PDB file of C-alpha atoms in Angstrom:
ATOM      1  CA  UNK Z   1     -98.019 119.703 101.618  1.00 53.00           C
ATOM      2  CA  UNK Z   2     -96.076 116.294 101.716  1.00 51.00           C
ATOM      3  CA  UNK Z   3     -95.641 114.202  98.601  1.00 52.00           C
ATOM      4  CA  UNK Z   4     -97.454 110.879  98.895  1.00 54.00           C
ATOM      5  CA  UNK Z   5     -95.016 107.781  98.931  1.00 54.00           C
ATOM      6  CA  UNK Z   6     -96.132 104.600  97.158  1.00 55.00           C
ATOM      7  CA  UNK Z   7     -96.626 101.604  99.498  1.00 66.00           C
ATOM      8  CA  UNK Z   8     -93.258  99.871  99.616  1.00 70.00           C
ATOM      9  CA  UNK Z   9     -94.893  96.354  99.272  1.00 68.00           C
ATOM     10  CA  UNK Z  10     -96.477  97.614  96.075  1.00 71.00           C
ATOM     11  CA  UNK Z  11     -93.016  98.424  94.652  1.00 66.00           C
ATOM     12  CA  UNK Z  12     -91.569  95.494  95.885  1.00 69.00           C
ATOM     13  CA  UNK Z  13     -93.808  93.289  94.258  1.00 71.00           C
ATOM     14  CA  UNK Z  14     -93.388  95.164  91.018  1.00 72.00           C
ATOM     15  CA  UNK Z  15     -89.737  94.801  91.111  1.00 76.00           C
ATOM     16  CA  UNK Z  16     -90.143  90.983  91.730  1.00 77.00           C
ATOM     17  CA  UNK Z  17     -92.378  90.758  88.608  1.00 76.00           C
ATOM     18  CA  UNK Z  18     -89.938  92.553  86.487  1.00 82.00           C
ATOM     19  CA  UNK Z  19     -86.868  90.192  87.627  1.00 78.00           C
ATOM     20  CA  UNK Z  20     -88.966  87.272  87.233  1.00 81.00           C
ATOM     21  CA  UNK Z  21     -90.075  88.266  83.814  1.00 79.00           C
ATOM     22  CA  UNK Z  22     -86.352  89.012  82.680  1.00 86.00           C
ATOM     23  CA  UNK Z  23     -85.268  85.483  84.047  1.00 83.00           C
ATOM     24  CA  UNK Z  24     -87.944  83.634  82.430  1.00 83.00           C
ATOM     25  CA  UNK Z  25     -87.181  85.268  79.049  1.00 83.00           C
ATOM     26  CA  UNK Z  26     -83.376  84.732  79.556  1.00 83.00           C
ATOM     27  CA  UNK Z  27     -84.209  80.961  80.205  1.00 83.00           C
ATOM     28  CA  UNK Z  28     -86.436  80.658  77.148  1.00 82.00           C
ATOM     29  CA  UNK Z  29     -83.855  82.430  74.876  1.00 82.00           C
ATOM     30  CA  UNK Z  30     -81.223  80.228  76.146  1.00 82.00           C
ATOM     31  CA  UNK Z  31     -83.438  76.914  75.706  1.00 85.00           C
ATOM     32  CA  UNK Z  32     -84.091  78.062  72.161  1.00 81.00           C
ATOM     33  CA  UNK Z  33     -80.441  78.730  71.356  1.00 80.00           C
ATOM     34  CA  UNK Z  34     -79.470  75.353  72.766  1.00 80.00           C
ATOM     35  CA  UNK Z  35     -82.171  73.543  70.637  1.00 76.00           C
ATOM     36  CA  UNK Z  36     -81.100  75.264  67.652  1.00 78.00           C
ATOM     37  CA  UNK Z  37     -77.448  74.438  68.272  1.00 74.00           C
ATOM     38  CA  UNK Z  38     -78.569  70.597  68.880  1.00 71.00           C
ATOM     39  CA  UNK Z  39     -80.780  70.579  65.795  1.00 70.00           C
ATOM     40  CA  UNK Z  40     -78.183  72.059  63.595  1.00 65.00           C
ATOM     41  CA  UNK Z  41     -75.887  69.434  64.768  1.00 60.00           C
ATOM     42  CA  UNK Z  42     -77.951  66.665  64.292  1.00 57.00           C
ATOM     43  CA  UNK Z  43     -78.996  67.559  60.812  1.00 58.00           C
ATOM     44  CA  UNK Z  44     -75.122  67.766  60.001  1.00 52.00           C
ATOM     45  CA  UNK Z  45     -74.479  64.550  61.546  1.00 47.00           C
ATOM     46  CA  UNK Z  46     -77.266  62.933  59.332  1.00 50.00           C
ATOM     47  CA  UNK Z  47     -76.137  64.460  56.238  1.00 51.00           C
ATOM     48  CA  UNK Z  48     -74.003  62.601  53.673  1.00 48.00           C
ATOM     49  CA  UNK Z  49     -71.110  63.950  52.033  1.00 52.00           C
ATOM     50  CA  UNK Z  50     -68.905  63.122  49.217  1.00 52.00           C
ATOM     51  CA  UNK Z  51     -65.019  63.814  49.059  1.00 52.00           C
ATOM     52  CA  UNK Z  52     -64.189  65.401  45.784  1.00 53.00           C
ATOM     53  CA  UNK Z  53     -60.749  64.720  43.719  1.00 55.00           C
ATOM     54  CA  UNK Z  54     -59.159  67.760  45.371  1.00 55.00           C
ATOM     55  CA  UNK Z  55     -60.030  66.722  48.681  1.00 54.00           C
ATOM     56  CA  UNK Z  56     -63.045  69.226  49.099  1.00 55.00           C
ATOM     57  CA  UNK Z  57     -66.623  68.148  50.645  1.00 51.00           C
ATOM     58  CA  UNK Z  58     -69.394  67.810  48.393  1.00 52.00           C
ATOM     59  CA  UNK Z  59     -73.085  67.480  49.797  1.00 57.00           C
ATOM     60  CA  UNK Z  60     -74.609  64.366  48.562  1.00 54.00           C
ATOM     61  CA  UNK Z  61     -77.316  66.304  47.096  1.00 57.00           C
ATOM     62  CA  UNK Z  62     -75.074  67.786  44.867  1.00 54.00           C
ATOM     63  CA  UNK Z  63     -73.704  64.459  43.866  1.00 56.00           C
ATOM     64  CA  UNK Z  64     -77.146  63.096  43.143  1.00 66.00           C
ATOM     65  CA  UNK Z  65     -77.825  65.906  40.937  1.00 69.00           C
ATOM     66  CA  UNK Z  66     -74.822  65.347  38.938  1.00 74.00           C
ATOM     67  CA  UNK Z  67     -75.579  61.582  38.666  1.00 76.00           C
ATOM     68  CA  UNK Z  68     -79.047  62.358  37.665  1.00 86.00           C
ATOM     69  CA  UNK Z  69     -77.794  64.682  34.950  1.00 88.00           C
ATOM     70  CA  UNK Z  70     -75.323  62.014  33.715  1.00 91.00           C
ATOM     71  CA  UNK Z  71     -78.178  59.457  33.340  1.00 91.00           C
ATOM     72  CA  UNK Z  72     -80.211  62.113  31.666  1.00 92.00           C
ATOM     73  CA  UNK Z  73     -77.594  63.264  29.196  1.00 95.00           C
ATOM     74  CA  UNK Z  74     -76.518  59.467  28.160  1.00 95.00           C
ATOM     75  CA  UNK Z  75     -80.097  58.683  27.482  1.00 94.00           C
ATOM     76  CA  UNK Z  76     -80.336  61.855  25.364  1.00 96.00           C
ATOM     77  CA  UNK Z  77     -77.256  61.089  23.526  1.00 97.00           C
ATOM     78  CA  UNK Z  78     -78.397  57.615  22.897  1.00 97.00           C
ATOM     79  CA  UNK Z  79     -81.915  58.952  21.584  1.00 96.00           C
ATOM     80  CA  UNK Z  80     -80.447  61.296  19.391  1.00 98.00           C
ATOM     81  CA  UNK Z  81     -77.910  58.967  17.602  1.00 98.00           C
ATOM     82  CA  UNK Z  82     -80.665  56.253  17.367  1.00 97.00           C
ATOM     83  CA  UNK Z  83     -82.917  58.765  15.420  1.00 97.00           C
ATOM     84  CA  UNK Z  84     -80.128  60.361  13.360  1.00 98.00           C
ATOM     85  CA  UNK Z  85     -78.371  57.161  12.279  1.00 98.00           C
ATOM     86  CA  UNK Z  86     -81.103  54.406  12.634  1.00 97.00           C
ATOM     87  CA  UNK Z  87     -82.928  55.069   9.442  1.00 97.00           C
ATOM     88  CA  UNK Z  88     -84.388  53.508   6.180  1.00 95.00           C
ATOM     89  CA  UNK Z  89     -86.695  54.337   3.424  1.00 93.00           C
ATOM     90  CA  UNK Z  90     -89.804  54.341   5.269  1.00 93.00           C
ATOM     91  CA  UNK Z  91     -88.703  55.965   8.721  1.00 95.00           C
ATOM     92  CA  UNK Z  92     -85.931  58.353   7.857  1.00 95.00           C
ATOM     93  CA  UNK Z  93     -88.025  61.575   7.611  1.00 95.00           C
ATOM     94  CA  UNK Z  94     -89.852  60.723  10.964  1.00 96.00           C
ATOM     95  CA  UNK Z  95     -86.740  59.860  12.680  1.00 97.00           C
ATOM     96  CA  UNK Z  96     -84.812  62.939  11.488  1.00 97.00           C
ATOM     97  CA  UNK Z  97     -87.561  65.152  12.447  1.00 96.00           C
ATOM     98  CA  UNK Z  98     -87.266  63.865  16.040  1.00 96.00           C
ATOM     99  CA  UNK Z  99     -83.455  64.253  16.144  1.00 97.00           C
ATOM    100  CA  UNK Z 100     -83.507  67.827  14.953  1.00 97.00           C
ATOM    101  CA  UNK Z 101     -85.442  68.631  18.000  1.00 97.00           C
ATOM    102  CA  UNK Z 102     -82.419  67.143  20.250  1.00 97.00           C
ATOM    103  CA  UNK Z 103     -79.793  69.575  18.822  1.00 97.00           C
ATOM    104  CA  UNK Z 104     -79.112  73.109  17.844  1.00 97.00           C
ATOM    105  CA  UNK Z 105     -78.168  74.531  14.321  1.00 97.00           C
ATOM    106  CA  UNK Z 106     -74.966  72.271  14.211  1.00 97.00           C
ATOM    107  CA  UNK Z 107     -77.278  69.188  13.853  1.00 97.00           C
ATOM    108  CA  UNK Z 108     -79.543  71.105  11.328  1.00 97.00           C
ATOM    109  CA  UNK Z 109     -76.335  72.066   9.315  1.00 97.00           C
ATOM    110  CA  UNK Z 110     -75.398  68.527   9.277  1.00 97.00           C
ATOM    111  CA  UNK Z 111     -78.818  67.134   8.174  1.00 97.00           C
ATOM    112  CA  UNK Z 112     -78.757  69.641   5.324  1.00 97.00           C
ATOM    113  CA  UNK Z 113     -75.218  68.706   4.304  1.00 97.00           C
ATOM    114  CA  UNK Z 114     -76.165  65.099   4.167  1.00 96.00           C
ATOM    115  CA  UNK Z 115     -79.199  66.096   2.170  1.00 96.00           C
ATOM    116  CA  UNK Z 116     -77.242  68.050  -0.513  1.00 97.00           C
ATOM    117  CA  UNK Z 117     -74.699  65.194  -0.731  1.00 96.00           C
ATOM    118  CA  UNK Z 118     -77.582  62.749  -1.804  1.00 96.00           C
ATOM    119  CA  UNK Z 119     -77.406  60.673   1.217  1.00 95.00           C
ATOM    120  CA  UNK Z 120     -81.169  60.320   1.838  1.00 96.00           C
ATOM    121  CA  UNK Z 121     -81.864  60.150  -1.834  1.00 95.00           C
ATOM    122  CA  UNK Z 122     -79.500  56.907  -2.135  1.00 94.00           C
ATOM    123  CA  UNK Z 123     -81.364  55.527   0.947  1.00 93.00           C
ATOM    124  CA  UNK Z 124     -84.442  55.915  -1.182  1.00 93.00           C
ATOM    125  CA  UNK Z 125     -83.165  54.814  -4.572  1.00 94.00           C
ATOM    126  CA  UNK Z 126     -81.426  51.558  -3.363  1.00 92.00           C
ATOM    127  CA  UNK Z 127     -83.919  50.841  -0.423  1.00 92.00           C
ATOM    128  CA  UNK Z 128     -81.032  50.915   1.928  1.00 95.00           C
ATOM    129  CA  UNK Z 129     -81.452  49.974   5.773  1.00 96.00           C
ATOM    130  CA  UNK Z 130     -79.039  51.625   8.128  1.00 97.00           C
ATOM    131  CA  UNK Z 131     -79.232  49.986  11.455  1.00 96.00           C
ATOM    132  CA  UNK Z 132     -77.503  51.162  14.753  1.00 97.00           C
ATOM    133  CA  UNK Z 133     -75.614  48.320  16.561  1.00 97.00           C
ATOM    134  CA  UNK Z 134     -74.251  50.149  19.531  1.00 97.00           C
ATOM    135  CA  UNK Z 135     -73.868  53.516  21.006  1.00 98.00           C
ATOM    136  CA  UNK Z 136     -71.092  54.563  23.580  1.00 98.00           C
ATOM    137  CA  UNK Z 137     -70.896  57.926  24.906  1.00 97.00           C
ATOM    138  CA  UNK Z 138     -68.311  59.495  27.149  1.00 97.00           C
ATOM    139  CA  UNK Z 139     -69.114  62.758  29.188  1.00 96.00           C
ATOM    140  CA  UNK Z 140     -66.677  65.414  30.184  1.00 94.00           C
ATOM    141  CA  UNK Z 141     -67.207  68.232  32.677  1.00 89.00           C
ATOM    142  CA  UNK Z 142     -65.245  71.510  32.802  1.00 89.00           C
ATOM    143  CA  UNK Z 143     -66.235  74.162  34.897  1.00 85.00           C
ATOM    144  CA  UNK Z 144     -70.037  73.377  34.707  1.00 82.00           C
ATOM    145  CA  UNK Z 145     -69.642  72.637  30.832  1.00 91.00           C
ATOM    146  CA  UNK Z 146     -70.414  69.471  29.450  1.00 95.00           C
ATOM    147  CA  UNK Z 147     -68.771  67.761  26.438  1.00 97.00           C
ATOM    148  CA  UNK Z 148     -69.237  64.192  24.975  1.00 98.00           C
ATOM    149  CA  UNK Z 149     -67.562  61.707  22.811  1.00 98.00           C
ATOM    150  CA  UNK Z 150     -69.722  59.278  21.361  1.00 98.00           C
ATOM    151  CA  UNK Z 151     -68.842  55.916  19.297  1.00 98.00           C
ATOM    152  CA  UNK Z 152     -71.745  54.675  17.092  1.00 98.00           C
ATOM    153  CA  UNK Z 153     -71.361  51.304  15.394  1.00 97.00           C
ATOM    154  CA  UNK Z 154     -73.976  50.952  12.592  1.00 97.00           C
ATOM    155  CA  UNK Z 155     -74.400  48.659   9.619  1.00 96.00           C
ATOM    156  CA  UNK Z 156     -75.517  49.444   6.101  1.00 95.00           C
ATOM    157  CA  UNK Z 157     -77.669  46.735   4.482  1.00 95.00           C
ATOM    158  CA  UNK Z 158     -77.497  46.900   0.869  1.00 89.00           C
ATOM    159  CA  UNK Z 159     -79.435  43.451   0.217  1.00 86.00           C
ATOM    160  CA  UNK Z 160     -76.549  41.075  -0.738  1.00 87.00           C
ATOM    161  CA  UNK Z 161     -73.732  43.322   0.982  1.00 92.00           C
ATOM    162  CA  UNK Z 162     -73.929  44.631   4.755  1.00 94.00           C
ATOM    163  CA  UNK Z 163     -71.052  47.039   5.706  1.00 95.00           C
ATOM    164  CA  UNK Z 164     -70.272  47.750   9.219  1.00 96.00           C
ATOM    165  CA  UNK Z 165     -69.073  51.301  10.146  1.00 97.00           C
ATOM    166  CA  UNK Z 166     -67.849  53.104  13.265  1.00 98.00           C
ATOM    167  CA  UNK Z 167     -68.589  56.821  13.653  1.00 98.00           C
ATOM    168  CA  UNK Z 168     -67.068  59.021  16.328  1.00 98.00           C
ATOM    169  CA  UNK Z 169     -68.709  62.085  16.879  1.00 98.00           C
ATOM    170  CA  UNK Z 170     -68.370  65.025  19.534  1.00 98.00           C
ATOM    171  CA  UNK Z 171     -70.349  67.941  20.738  1.00 98.00           C
ATOM    172  CA  UNK Z 172     -71.557  69.977  23.982  1.00 98.00           C
ATOM    173  CA  UNK Z 173     -74.720  69.545  25.974  1.00 97.00           C
ATOM    174  CA  UNK Z 174     -76.780  72.572  27.633  1.00 96.00           C
ATOM    175  CA  UNK Z 175     -79.679  72.556  29.487  1.00 93.00           C
ATOM    176  CA  UNK Z 176     -82.821  73.771  28.207  1.00 94.00           C
ATOM    177  CA  UNK Z 177     -86.769  73.650  29.096  1.00 92.00           C
ATOM    178  CA  UNK Z 178     -88.281  70.033  28.725  1.00 90.00           C
ATOM    179  CA  UNK Z 179     -90.500  69.839  25.963  1.00 90.00           C
ATOM    180  CA  UNK Z 180     -92.303  66.163  26.208  1.00 87.00           C
ATOM    181  CA  UNK Z 181     -92.338  64.372  23.671  1.00 89.00           C
ATOM    182  CA  UNK Z 182     -89.941  66.255  21.699  1.00 93.00           C
ATOM    183  CA  UNK Z 183     -87.172  66.829  24.019  1.00 94.00           C
ATOM    184  CA  UNK Z 184     -87.946  64.988  27.161  1.00 92.00           C
ATOM    185  CA  UNK Z 185     -84.367  65.221  28.908  1.00 92.00           C
ATOM    186  CA  UNK Z 186     -84.494  69.232  28.581  1.00 92.00           C
ATOM    187  CA  UNK Z 187     -80.960  68.812  26.954  1.00 95.00           C
ATOM    188  CA  UNK Z 188     -79.804  70.273  23.717  1.00 97.00           C
ATOM    189  CA  UNK Z 189     -76.545  69.107  21.578  1.00 98.00           C
ATOM    190  CA  UNK Z 190     -74.379  71.908  20.313  1.00 97.00           C
ATOM    191  CA  UNK Z 191     -71.120  71.935  18.370  1.00 98.00           C
ATOM    192  CA  UNK Z 192     -72.073  68.525  17.190  1.00 98.00           C
ATOM    193  CA  UNK Z 193     -69.299  67.204  14.523  1.00 98.00           C
ATOM    194  CA  UNK Z 194     -68.770  63.969  12.884  1.00 97.00           C
ATOM    195  CA  UNK Z 195     -65.017  63.566  13.450  1.00 98.00           C
ATOM    196  CA  UNK Z 196     -64.188  60.164  11.920  1.00 97.00           C
ATOM    197  CA  UNK Z 197     -65.960  57.393   9.912  1.00 96.00           C
ATOM    198  CA  UNK Z 198     -64.236  54.248   9.043  1.00 96.00           C
ATOM    199  CA  UNK Z 199     -65.403  51.013   7.586  1.00 95.00           C
ATOM    200  CA  UNK Z 200     -64.998  47.940  10.095  1.00 93.00           C
ATOM    201  CA  UNK Z 201     -63.949  44.561   8.484  1.00 72.00           C
ATOM    202  CA  UNK Z 202     -64.677  41.263   9.871  1.00 58.00           C
ATOM    203  CA  UNK Z 203     -61.562  40.849  12.039  1.00 45.00           C
ATOM    204  CA  UNK Z 204     -62.227  44.262  13.813  1.00 45.00           C
ATOM    205  CA  UNK Z 205     -65.875  43.211  14.504  1.00 46.00           C
ATOM    206  CA  UNK Z 206     -64.769  40.323  16.004  1.00 42.00           C
ATOM    207  CA  UNK Z 207     -62.238  41.825  18.258  1.00 43.00           C
TER     208      UNK Z 207
END
């Protein structure tokens, strides 16, 4: 018995369909690859970069994040120093409570030390008014860690006498969860230390 053979036209038709399918898939794959390359290139051209001091390229998004951090850090330091040093007999408890939310145990320890030294008792006893005049903070970054130096100018009003002082303090900043309204910037002051405190005379104030 002879083996039946398939119709030659059916075989050629099937082969042609397979070849066409392969060609179409190849064209689609090539078109998709070209589109991906073009799209990636356009995104790269439309992206902005900044040059670091060592010549390396930094995406603008990272630069923006650092700028945003700087703004929040300066605002955090300004808020803390205002709460901690802008005090009088009527608001010192409320202000100090707010200040303690913005720092860690180093701030707590300084507060307890001042309390033990009678700073706040004298504030009540003599009705002193301690008013912050200016706050100037400088931030430094080292391997992702941030430190600061803050110069706070404040005056103490003793009624007939007003004395002005310059306080230089230092510390570090770490990121924590935001806690509105207690800690709106999500930062915490650590290793806080009052380095120098000096009385300013009238001549230095004019300068």
